[in-house]
PDB file of C-alpha atoms in Angstrom:
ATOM      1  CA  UNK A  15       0.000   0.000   0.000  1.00 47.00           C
ATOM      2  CA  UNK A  16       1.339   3.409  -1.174  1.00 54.00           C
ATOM      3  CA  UNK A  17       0.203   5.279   1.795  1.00 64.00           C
ATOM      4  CA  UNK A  18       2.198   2.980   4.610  1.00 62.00           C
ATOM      5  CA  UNK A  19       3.961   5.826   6.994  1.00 60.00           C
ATOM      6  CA  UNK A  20       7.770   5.868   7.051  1.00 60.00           C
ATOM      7  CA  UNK A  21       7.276   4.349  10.897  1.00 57.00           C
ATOM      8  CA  UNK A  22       4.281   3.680  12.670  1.00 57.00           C
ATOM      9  CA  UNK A  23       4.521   6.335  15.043  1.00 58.00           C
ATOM     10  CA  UNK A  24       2.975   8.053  12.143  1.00 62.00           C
ATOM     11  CA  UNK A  25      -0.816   6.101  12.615  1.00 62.00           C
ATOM     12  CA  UNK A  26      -1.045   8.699  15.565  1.00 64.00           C
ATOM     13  CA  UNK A  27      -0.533  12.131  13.625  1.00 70.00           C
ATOM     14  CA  UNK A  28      -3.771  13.144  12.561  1.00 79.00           C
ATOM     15  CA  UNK A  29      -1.355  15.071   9.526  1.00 79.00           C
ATOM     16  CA  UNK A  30      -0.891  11.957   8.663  1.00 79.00           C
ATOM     17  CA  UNK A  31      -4.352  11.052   8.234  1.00 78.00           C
ATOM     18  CA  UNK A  32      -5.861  14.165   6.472  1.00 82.00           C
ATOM     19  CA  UNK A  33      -2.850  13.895   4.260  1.00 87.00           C
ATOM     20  CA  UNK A  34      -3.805  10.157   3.420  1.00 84.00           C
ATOM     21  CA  UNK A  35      -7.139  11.108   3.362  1.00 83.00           C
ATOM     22  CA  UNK A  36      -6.663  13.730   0.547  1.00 90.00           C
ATOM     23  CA  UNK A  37      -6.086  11.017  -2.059  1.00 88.00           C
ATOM     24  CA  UNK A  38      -6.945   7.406  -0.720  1.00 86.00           C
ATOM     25  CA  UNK A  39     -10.938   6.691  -1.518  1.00 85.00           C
ATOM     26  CA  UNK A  40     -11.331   3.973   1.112  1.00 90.00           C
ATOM     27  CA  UNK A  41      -9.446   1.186   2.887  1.00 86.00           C
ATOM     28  CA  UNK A  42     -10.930  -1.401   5.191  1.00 89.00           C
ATOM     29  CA  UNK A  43      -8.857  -2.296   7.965  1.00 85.00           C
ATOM     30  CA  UNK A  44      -9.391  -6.202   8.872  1.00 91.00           C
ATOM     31  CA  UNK A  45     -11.375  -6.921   5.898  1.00 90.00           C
ATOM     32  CA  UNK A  46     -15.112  -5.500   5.148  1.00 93.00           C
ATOM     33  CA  UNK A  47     -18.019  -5.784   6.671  1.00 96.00           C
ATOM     34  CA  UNK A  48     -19.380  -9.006   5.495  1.00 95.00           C
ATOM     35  CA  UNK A  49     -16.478 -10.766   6.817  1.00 95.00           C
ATOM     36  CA  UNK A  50     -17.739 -10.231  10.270  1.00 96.00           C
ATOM     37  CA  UNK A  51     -21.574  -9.358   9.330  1.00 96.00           C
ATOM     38  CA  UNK A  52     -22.479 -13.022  10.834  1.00 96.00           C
ATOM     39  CA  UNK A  53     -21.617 -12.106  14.257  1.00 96.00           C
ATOM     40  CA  UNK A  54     -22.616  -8.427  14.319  1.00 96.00           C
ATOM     41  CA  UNK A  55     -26.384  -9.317  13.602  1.00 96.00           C
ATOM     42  CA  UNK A  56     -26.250 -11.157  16.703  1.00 95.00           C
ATOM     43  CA  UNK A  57     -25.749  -7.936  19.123  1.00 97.00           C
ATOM     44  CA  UNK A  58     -27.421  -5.426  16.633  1.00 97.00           C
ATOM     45  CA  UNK A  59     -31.177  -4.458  16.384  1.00 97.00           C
ATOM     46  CA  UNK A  60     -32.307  -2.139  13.242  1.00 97.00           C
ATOM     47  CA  UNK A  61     -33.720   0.201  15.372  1.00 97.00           C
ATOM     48  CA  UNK A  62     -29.958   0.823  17.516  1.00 98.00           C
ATOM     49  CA  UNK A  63     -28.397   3.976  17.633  1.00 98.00           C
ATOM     50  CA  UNK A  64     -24.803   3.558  16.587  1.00 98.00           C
ATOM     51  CA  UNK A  65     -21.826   5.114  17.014  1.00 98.00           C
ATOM     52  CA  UNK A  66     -18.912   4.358  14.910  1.00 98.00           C
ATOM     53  CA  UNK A  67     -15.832   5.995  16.690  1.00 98.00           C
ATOM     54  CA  UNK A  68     -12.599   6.342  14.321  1.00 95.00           C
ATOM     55  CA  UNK A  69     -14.775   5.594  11.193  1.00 95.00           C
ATOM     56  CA  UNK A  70     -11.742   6.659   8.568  1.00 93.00           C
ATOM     57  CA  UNK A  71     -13.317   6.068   5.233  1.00 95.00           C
ATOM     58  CA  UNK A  72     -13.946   2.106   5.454  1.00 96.00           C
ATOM     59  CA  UNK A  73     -17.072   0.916   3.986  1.00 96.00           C
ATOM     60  CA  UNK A  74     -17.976  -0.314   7.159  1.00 97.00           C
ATOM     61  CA  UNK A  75     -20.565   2.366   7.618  1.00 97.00           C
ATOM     62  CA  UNK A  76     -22.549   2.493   4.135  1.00 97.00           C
ATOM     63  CA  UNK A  77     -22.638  -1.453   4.266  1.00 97.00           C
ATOM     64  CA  UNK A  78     -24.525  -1.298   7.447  1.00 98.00           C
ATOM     65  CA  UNK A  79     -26.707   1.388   6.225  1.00 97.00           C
ATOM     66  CA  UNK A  80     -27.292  -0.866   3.095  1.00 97.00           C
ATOM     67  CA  UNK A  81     -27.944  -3.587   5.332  1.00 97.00           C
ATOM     68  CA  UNK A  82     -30.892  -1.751   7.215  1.00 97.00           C
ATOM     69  CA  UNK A  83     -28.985   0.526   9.962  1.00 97.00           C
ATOM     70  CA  UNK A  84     -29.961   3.496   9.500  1.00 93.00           C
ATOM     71  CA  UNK A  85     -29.236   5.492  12.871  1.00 98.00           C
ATOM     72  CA  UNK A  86     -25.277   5.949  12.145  1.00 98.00           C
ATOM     73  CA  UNK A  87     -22.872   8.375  13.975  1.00 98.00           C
ATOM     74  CA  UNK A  88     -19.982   8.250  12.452  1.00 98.00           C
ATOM     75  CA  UNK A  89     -16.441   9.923  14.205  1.00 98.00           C
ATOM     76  CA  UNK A  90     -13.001  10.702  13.065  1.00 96.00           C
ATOM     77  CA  UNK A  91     -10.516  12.984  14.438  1.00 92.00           C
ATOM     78  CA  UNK A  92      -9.504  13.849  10.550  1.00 94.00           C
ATOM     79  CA  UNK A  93     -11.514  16.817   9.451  1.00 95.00           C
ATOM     80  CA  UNK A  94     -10.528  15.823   5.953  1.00 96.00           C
ATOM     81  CA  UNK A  95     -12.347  12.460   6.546  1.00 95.00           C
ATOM     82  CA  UNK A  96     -15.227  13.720   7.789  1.00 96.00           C
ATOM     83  CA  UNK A  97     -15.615  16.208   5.274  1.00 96.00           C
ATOM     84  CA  UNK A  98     -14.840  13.647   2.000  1.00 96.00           C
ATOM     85  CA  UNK A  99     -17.393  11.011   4.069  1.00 97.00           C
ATOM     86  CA  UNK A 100     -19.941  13.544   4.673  1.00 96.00           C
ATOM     87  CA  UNK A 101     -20.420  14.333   0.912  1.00 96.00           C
ATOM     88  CA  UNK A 102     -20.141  10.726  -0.248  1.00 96.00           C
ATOM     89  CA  UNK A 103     -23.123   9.823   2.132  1.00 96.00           C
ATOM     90  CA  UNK A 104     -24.685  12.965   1.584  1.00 96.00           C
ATOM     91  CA  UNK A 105     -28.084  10.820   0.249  1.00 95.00           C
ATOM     92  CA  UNK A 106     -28.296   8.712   3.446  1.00 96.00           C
ATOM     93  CA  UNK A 107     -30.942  10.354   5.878  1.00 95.00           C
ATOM     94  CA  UNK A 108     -29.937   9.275   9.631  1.00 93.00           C
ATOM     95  CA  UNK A 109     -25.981   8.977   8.806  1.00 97.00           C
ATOM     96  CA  UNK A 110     -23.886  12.014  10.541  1.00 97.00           C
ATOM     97  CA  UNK A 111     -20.380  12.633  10.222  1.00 98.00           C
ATOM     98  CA  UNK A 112     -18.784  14.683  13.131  1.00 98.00           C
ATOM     99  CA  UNK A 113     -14.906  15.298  13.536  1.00 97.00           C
ATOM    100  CA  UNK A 114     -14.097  14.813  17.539  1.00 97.00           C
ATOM    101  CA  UNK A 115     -11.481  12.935  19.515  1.00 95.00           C
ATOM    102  CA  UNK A 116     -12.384   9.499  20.578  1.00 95.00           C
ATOM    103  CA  UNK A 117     -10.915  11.047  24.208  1.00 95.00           C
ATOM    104  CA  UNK A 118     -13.462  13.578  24.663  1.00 96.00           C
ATOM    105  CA  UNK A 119     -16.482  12.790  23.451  1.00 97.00           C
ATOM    106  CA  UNK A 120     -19.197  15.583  23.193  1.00 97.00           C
ATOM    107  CA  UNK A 121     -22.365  13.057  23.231  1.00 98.00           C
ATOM    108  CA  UNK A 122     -24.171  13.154  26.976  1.00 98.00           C
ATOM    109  CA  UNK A 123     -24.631   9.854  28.637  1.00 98.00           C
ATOM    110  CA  UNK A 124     -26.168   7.336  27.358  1.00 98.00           C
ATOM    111  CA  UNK A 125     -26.332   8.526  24.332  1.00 98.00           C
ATOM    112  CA  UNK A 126     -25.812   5.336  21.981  1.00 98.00           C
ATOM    113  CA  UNK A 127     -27.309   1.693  22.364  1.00 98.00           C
ATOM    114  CA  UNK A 128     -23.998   0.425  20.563  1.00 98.00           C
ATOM    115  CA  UNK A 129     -20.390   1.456  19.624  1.00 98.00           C
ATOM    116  CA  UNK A 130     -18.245   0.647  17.101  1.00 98.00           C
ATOM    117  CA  UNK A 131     -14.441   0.452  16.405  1.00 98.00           C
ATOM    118  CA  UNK A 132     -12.858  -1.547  13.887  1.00 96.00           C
ATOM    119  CA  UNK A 133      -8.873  -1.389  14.575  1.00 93.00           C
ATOM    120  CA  UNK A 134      -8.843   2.105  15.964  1.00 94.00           C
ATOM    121  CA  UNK A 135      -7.489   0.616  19.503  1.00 93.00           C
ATOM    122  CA  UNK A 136      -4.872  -1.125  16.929  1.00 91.00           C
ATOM    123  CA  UNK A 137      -4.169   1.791  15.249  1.00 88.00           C
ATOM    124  CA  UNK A 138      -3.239   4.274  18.787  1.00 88.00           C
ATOM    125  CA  UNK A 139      -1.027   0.975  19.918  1.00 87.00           C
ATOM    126  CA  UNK A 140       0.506   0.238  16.685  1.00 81.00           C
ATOM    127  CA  UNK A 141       3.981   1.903  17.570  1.00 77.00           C
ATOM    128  CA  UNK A 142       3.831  -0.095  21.031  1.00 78.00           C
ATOM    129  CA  UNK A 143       7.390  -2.363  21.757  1.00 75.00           C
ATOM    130  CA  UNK A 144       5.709  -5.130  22.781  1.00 75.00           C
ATOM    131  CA  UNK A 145       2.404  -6.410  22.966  1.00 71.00           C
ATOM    132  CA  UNK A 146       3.608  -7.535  26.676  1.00 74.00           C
ATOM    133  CA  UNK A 147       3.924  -4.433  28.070  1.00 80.00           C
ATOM    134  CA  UNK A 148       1.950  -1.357  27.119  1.00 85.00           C
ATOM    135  CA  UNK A 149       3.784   2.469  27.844  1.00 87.00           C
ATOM    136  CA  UNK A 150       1.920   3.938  30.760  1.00 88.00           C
ATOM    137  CA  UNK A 151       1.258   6.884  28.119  1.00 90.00           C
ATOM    138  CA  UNK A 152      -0.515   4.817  25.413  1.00 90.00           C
ATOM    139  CA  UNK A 153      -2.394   2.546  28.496  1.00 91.00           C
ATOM    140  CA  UNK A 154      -3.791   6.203  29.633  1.00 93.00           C
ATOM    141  CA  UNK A 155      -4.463   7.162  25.875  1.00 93.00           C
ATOM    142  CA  UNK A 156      -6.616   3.497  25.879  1.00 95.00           C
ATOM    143  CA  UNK A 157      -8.396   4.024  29.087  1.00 96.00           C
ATOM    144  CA  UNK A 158      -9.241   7.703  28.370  1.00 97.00           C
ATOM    145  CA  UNK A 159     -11.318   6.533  25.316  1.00 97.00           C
ATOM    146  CA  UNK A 160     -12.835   3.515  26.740  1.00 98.00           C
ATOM    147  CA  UNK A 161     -13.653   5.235  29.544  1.00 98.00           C
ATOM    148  CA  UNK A 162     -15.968   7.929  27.289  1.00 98.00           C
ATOM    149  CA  UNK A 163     -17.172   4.812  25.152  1.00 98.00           C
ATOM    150  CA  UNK A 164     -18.665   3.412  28.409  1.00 98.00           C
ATOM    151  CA  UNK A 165     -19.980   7.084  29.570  1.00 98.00           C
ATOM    152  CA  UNK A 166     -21.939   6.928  26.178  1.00 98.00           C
ATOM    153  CA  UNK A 167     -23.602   3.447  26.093  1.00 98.00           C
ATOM    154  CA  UNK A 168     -26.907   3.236  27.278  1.00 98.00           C
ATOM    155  CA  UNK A 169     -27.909   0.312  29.856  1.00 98.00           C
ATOM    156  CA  UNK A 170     -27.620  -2.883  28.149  1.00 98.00           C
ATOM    157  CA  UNK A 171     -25.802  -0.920  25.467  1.00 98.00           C
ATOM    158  CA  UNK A 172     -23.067  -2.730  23.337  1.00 98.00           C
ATOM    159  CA  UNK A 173     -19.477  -1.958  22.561  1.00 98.00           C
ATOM    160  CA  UNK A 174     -18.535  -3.795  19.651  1.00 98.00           C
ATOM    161  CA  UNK A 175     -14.844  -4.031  18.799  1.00 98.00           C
ATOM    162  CA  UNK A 176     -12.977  -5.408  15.893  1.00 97.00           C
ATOM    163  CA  UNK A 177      -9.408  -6.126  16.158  1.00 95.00           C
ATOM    164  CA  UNK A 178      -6.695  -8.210  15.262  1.00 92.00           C
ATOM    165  CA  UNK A 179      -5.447  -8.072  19.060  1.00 93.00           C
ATOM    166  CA  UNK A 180      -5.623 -12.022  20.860  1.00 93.00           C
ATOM    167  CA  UNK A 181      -7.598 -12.224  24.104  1.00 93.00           C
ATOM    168  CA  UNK A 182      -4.527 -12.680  26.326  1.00 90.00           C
ATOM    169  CA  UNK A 183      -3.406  -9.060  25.046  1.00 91.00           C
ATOM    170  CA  UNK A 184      -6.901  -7.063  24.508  1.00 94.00           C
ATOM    171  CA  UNK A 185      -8.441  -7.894  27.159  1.00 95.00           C
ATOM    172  CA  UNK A 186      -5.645  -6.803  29.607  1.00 93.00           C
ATOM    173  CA  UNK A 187      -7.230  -3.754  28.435  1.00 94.00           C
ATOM    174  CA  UNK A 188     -11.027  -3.956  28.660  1.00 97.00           C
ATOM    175  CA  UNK A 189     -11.402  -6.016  31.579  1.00 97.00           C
ATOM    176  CA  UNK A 190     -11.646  -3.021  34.383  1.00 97.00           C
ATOM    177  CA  UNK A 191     -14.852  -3.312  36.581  1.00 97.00           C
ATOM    178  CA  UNK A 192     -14.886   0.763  36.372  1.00 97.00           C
ATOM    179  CA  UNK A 193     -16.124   0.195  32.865  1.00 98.00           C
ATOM    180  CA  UNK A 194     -18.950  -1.382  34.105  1.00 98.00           C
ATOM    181  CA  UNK A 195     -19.584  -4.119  31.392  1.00 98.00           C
ATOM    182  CA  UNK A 196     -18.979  -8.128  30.459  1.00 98.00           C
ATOM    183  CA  UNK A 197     -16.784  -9.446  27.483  1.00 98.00           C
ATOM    184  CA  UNK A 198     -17.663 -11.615  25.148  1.00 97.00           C
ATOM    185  CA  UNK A 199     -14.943 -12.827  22.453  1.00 97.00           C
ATOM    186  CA  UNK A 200     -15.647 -14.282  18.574  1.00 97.00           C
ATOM    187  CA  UNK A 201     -13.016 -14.344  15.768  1.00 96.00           C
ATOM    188  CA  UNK A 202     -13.156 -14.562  11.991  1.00 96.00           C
ATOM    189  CA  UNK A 203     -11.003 -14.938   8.802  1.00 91.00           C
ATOM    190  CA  UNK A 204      -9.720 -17.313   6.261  1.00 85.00           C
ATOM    191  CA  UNK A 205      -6.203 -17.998   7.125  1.00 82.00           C
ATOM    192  CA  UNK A 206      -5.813 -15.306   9.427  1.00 88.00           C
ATOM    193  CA  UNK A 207      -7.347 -14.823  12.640  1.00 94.00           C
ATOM    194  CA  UNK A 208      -9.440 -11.945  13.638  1.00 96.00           C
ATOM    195  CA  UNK A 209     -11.441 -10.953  16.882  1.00 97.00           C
ATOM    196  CA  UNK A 210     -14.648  -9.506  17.650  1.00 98.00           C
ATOM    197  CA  UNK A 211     -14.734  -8.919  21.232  1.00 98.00           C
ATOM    198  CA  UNK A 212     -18.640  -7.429  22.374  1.00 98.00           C
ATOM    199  CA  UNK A 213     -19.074  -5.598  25.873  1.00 98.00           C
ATOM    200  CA  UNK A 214     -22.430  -5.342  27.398  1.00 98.00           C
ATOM    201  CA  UNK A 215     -22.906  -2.530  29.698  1.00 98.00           C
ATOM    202  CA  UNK A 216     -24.448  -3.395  33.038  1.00 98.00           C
ATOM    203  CA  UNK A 217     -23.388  -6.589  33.168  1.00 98.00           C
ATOM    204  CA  UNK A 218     -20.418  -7.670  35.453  1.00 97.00           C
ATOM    205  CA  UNK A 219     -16.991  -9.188  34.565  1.00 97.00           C
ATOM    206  CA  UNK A 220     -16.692 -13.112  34.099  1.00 97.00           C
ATOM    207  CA  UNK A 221     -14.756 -14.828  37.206  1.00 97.00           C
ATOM    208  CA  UNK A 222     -11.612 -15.154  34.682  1.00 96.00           C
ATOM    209  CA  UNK A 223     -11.920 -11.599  33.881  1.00 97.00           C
ATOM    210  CA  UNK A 224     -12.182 -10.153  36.910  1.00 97.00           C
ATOM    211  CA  UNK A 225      -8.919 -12.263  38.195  1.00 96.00           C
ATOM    212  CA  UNK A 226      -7.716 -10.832  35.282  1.00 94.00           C
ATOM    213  CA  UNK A 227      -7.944  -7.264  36.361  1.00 96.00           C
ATOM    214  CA  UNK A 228      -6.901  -8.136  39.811  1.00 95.00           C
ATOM    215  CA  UNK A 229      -3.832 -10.380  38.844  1.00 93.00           C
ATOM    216  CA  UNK A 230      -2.415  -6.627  36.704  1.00 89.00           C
ATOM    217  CA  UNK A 231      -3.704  -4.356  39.353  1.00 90.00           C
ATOM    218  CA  UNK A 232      -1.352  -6.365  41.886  1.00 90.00           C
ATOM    219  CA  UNK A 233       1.517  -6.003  39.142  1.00 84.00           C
ATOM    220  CA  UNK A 234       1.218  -2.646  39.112  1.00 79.00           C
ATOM    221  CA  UNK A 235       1.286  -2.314  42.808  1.00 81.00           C
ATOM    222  CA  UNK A 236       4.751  -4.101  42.659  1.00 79.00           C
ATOM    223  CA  UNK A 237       6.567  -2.206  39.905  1.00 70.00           C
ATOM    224  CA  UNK A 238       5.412   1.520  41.391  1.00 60.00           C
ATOM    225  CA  UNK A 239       8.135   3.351  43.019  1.00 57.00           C
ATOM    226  CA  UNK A 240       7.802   3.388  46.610  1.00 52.00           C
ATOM    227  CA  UNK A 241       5.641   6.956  47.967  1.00 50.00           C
ATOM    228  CA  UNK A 242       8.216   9.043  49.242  1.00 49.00           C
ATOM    229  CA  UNK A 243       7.010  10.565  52.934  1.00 44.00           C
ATOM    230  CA  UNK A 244       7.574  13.018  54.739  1.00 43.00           C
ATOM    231  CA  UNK A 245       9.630  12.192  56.870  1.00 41.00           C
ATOM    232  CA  UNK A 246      11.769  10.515  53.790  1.00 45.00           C
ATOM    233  CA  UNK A 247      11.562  13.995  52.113  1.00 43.00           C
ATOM    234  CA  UNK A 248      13.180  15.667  55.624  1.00 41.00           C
ATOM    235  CA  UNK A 249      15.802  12.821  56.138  1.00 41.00           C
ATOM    236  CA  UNK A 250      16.614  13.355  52.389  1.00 43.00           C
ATOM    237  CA  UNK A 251      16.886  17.307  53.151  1.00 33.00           C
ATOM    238  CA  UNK A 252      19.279  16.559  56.582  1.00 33.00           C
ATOM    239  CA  UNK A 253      21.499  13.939  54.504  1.00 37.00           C
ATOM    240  CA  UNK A 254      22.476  17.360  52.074  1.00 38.00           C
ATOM    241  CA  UNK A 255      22.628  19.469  54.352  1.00 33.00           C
ATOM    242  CA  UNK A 256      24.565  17.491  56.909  1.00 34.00           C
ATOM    243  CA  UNK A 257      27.376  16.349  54.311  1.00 36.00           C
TER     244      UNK A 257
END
């Protein structure tokens, strides 16, 4: 693909993006929409209000119209994006197209019965060392949006996401009780794997997953720096002094 950044830092410069965006039509991350349709149609009504966060200019979003849903919010942080997808779904009544960070989203609560993203999460970790361990900048990045994602679900609302990320790595990542929703995990493709992984809000972790969320909080526990006191800080101040 012509358009592949000189490093992948890059898939987190929006310059990069609207630059991309000027001349690239459309490009489906992790395949197009009937690869997946099959287990979408299981957590989808016609009548959901949908938000599609990081939309880019896949075909994700007039397939599903196609397909019979209609009630499409459609986000991208590229205002050159937004603007090329607003005028090529000009004709479809009930699609929006809004330019907004996935971060600080300016719906109210409760706003959606179901959210989208298909390989946006890859996208902001795609510069990431290892898949182990996840920079403590990027991990705040991640919680930040899923945090806002969960804000905007309505009870019982769904967030659908669509990545190429295993369960022992993604779900290091959506498994926080704060988020207050389940996971459930499906995967798709001909030769290579794919993952669907569907959050319910309102519903409580699994037993594995919420071991899983305690077994990383401990982690973190152990690898913080020790919380300097005061008295540390006056010892500290005597030792200089004193020498």
């Amino acid at each position: 693909m012509d358009s592949l950044p000189e490093n992948n830092s890059r898939y987190k410069d929006v310059d990069y993006w609207d630059e991309r965006y000027k001349t690239e039509v459309c490009y489906d991350w992790l395949g197009e929409f009937s690869k997946f349709q099959h287990l979408l149609e299981k957590h989808l009504k016609k009548e959901d209000s949908i938000l599609i966060v990081g939309c880019g200019n896949s075909s994700m979003s007039g397939d599903m119209y196609r397909a019979g849903y209609q009630s499409i919010t459609n986000i991208d942080y590229s205002s050159v994006c937004v603007s090329n997808m607003k005028d090529r779904y000009s004709h479809c009544p009930g699609m929006s197209w809004l330019e907004m960070d996935i971060r600080q989203l300016s719906f109210h609560d409760a706003s959606f019965d179901v959210v989208i993203e298909k390989a946006t999460l890859d996208a902001i970790m795609v510069d990431e060392k290892s898949p182990w361990e996840v920079s403590p900048q990027t991990s705040a990045f991640i919680h930040q949006a899923l945090a806002e994602v969960s804000r905007c679900l309505k009870p019982g609302g769904r967030f659908i996401s669509v990545t190429f990320a295993q369960p022992f790595f993604r779900k290091r990542l959506l498994a926080r009780a704060e988020y207050h929703w389940s996971i459930k995990q499906y995967s798709y493709g001909d030769g290579f794997e794919y993952f669907v992984y569907v959050m319910t809000k309102g519903e409580e972790l699994s037993p594995e997953d919420t071991a899983l969320e305690r077994k990383l909080q401990e982690k973190d526990a152990e690898s913080s720096p020790p919380r300097r006191t005061e008295v540390d800080d006056k010892d500290d101040f005597l030792s200089h002094v004193l020498l």
